[in-house]
């Protein structure tokens, strides 16, 4: 289901926030209370294609509760955003946001990451951007 990747992503974010000491576990309780959402600020992804970005008006059974079938393309873009004035996080995290988006094609036997060739690490992104300006 579409919601499955969102749930998996939220679990990973909650696990890391507990590991980093930003929220107290257990992870199941963090998820139950939605504590990780304080720093996520947006959904984990959305469908890609004509007229499908931010499908707030789409029928739940075909979108949020829908089944991912071969040919469907969606984004997977979990993120954490620590506001500059957020005193609940260590000072060195304040004002930092991180999000990596992948565009995924659902296939008959799994998926294909359409954005796999893009840079991921900050130094790779900076080198790529510098090359664009050259």
PDB file of N, CA and C in Angstrom, residues 48 68-74 104-108:
ATOM      1  N   UNK A  48       3.703  10.720  -8.519  1.00  0.00           N
ATOM      2  CA  UNK A  48       4.273  11.570  -9.563  1.00  0.00           C
ATOM      3  C   UNK A  48       3.539  11.312 -10.870  1.00  0.00           C
ATOM      4  N   UNK A  68       0.134   0.062  -4.339  1.00  0.00           N
ATOM      5  CA  UNK A  68       1.130   0.415  -5.347  1.00  0.00           C
ATOM      6  C   UNK A  68       1.217  -0.714  -6.367  1.00  0.00           C
ATOM      7  N   UNK A  69       0.908  -0.406  -7.602  1.00  0.00           N
ATOM      8  CA  UNK A  69       0.899  -1.391  -8.670  1.00  0.00           C
ATOM      9  C   UNK A  69       1.967  -1.050  -9.695  1.00  0.00           C
ATOM     10  N   UNK A  70       2.416  -2.035 -10.482  1.00  0.00           N
ATOM     11  CA  UNK A  70       3.414  -1.757 -11.520  1.00  0.00           C
ATOM     12  C   UNK A  70       2.987  -0.590 -12.400  1.00  0.00           C
ATOM     13  N   UNK A  71       3.937   0.308 -12.651  1.00  0.00           N
ATOM     14  CA  UNK A  71       3.672   1.491 -13.452  1.00  0.00           C
ATOM     15  C   UNK A  71       3.459   2.745 -12.634  1.00  0.00           C
ATOM     16  N   UNK A  72       3.163   2.598 -11.359  1.00  0.00           N
ATOM     17  CA  UNK A  72       2.993   3.765 -10.486  1.00  0.00           C
ATOM     18  C   UNK A  72       4.369   4.373 -10.214  1.00  0.00           C
ATOM     19  N   UNK A  73       4.424   5.692 -10.231  1.00  0.00           N
ATOM     20  CA  UNK A  73       5.657   6.408  -9.891  1.00  0.00           C
ATOM     21  C   UNK A  73       5.344   7.315  -8.707  1.00  0.00           C
ATOM     22  N   UNK A  74       6.213   7.297  -7.713  1.00  0.00           N
ATOM     23  CA  UNK A  74       6.001   8.116  -6.527  1.00  0.00           C
ATOM     24  C   UNK A  74       7.323   8.644  -5.997  1.00  0.00           C
ATOM     25  N   UNK A 104      10.560   6.852  -7.476  1.00  0.00           N
ATOM     26  CA  UNK A 104      10.525   5.400  -7.563  1.00  0.00           C
ATOM     27  C   UNK A 104       9.441   4.937  -8.536  1.00  0.00           C
ATOM     28  N   UNK A 105       9.826   4.047  -9.450  1.00  0.00           N
ATOM     29  CA  UNK A 105       8.890   3.386 -10.346  1.00  0.00           C
ATOM     30  C   UNK A 105       8.605   2.002  -9.783  1.00  0.00           C
ATOM     31  N   UNK A 106       7.338   1.704  -9.544  1.00  0.00           N
ATOM     32  CA  UNK A 106       6.948   0.374  -9.080  1.00  0.00           C
ATOM     33  C   UNK A 106       6.957  -0.552 -10.300  1.00  0.00           C
ATOM     34  N   UNK A 107       7.654  -1.687 -10.183  1.00  0.00           N
ATOM     35  CA  UNK A 107       7.773  -2.643 -11.282  1.00  0.00           C
ATOM     36  C   UNK A 107       7.095  -3.958 -10.898  1.00  0.00           C
ATOM     37  N   UNK A 108       7.037  -4.870 -11.838  1.00  0.00           N
ATOM     38  CA  UNK A 108       6.440  -6.192 -11.592  1.00  0.00           C
ATOM     39  C   UNK A 108       7.145  -6.939 -10.463  1.00  0.00           C
TER      40      UNK A 108
END
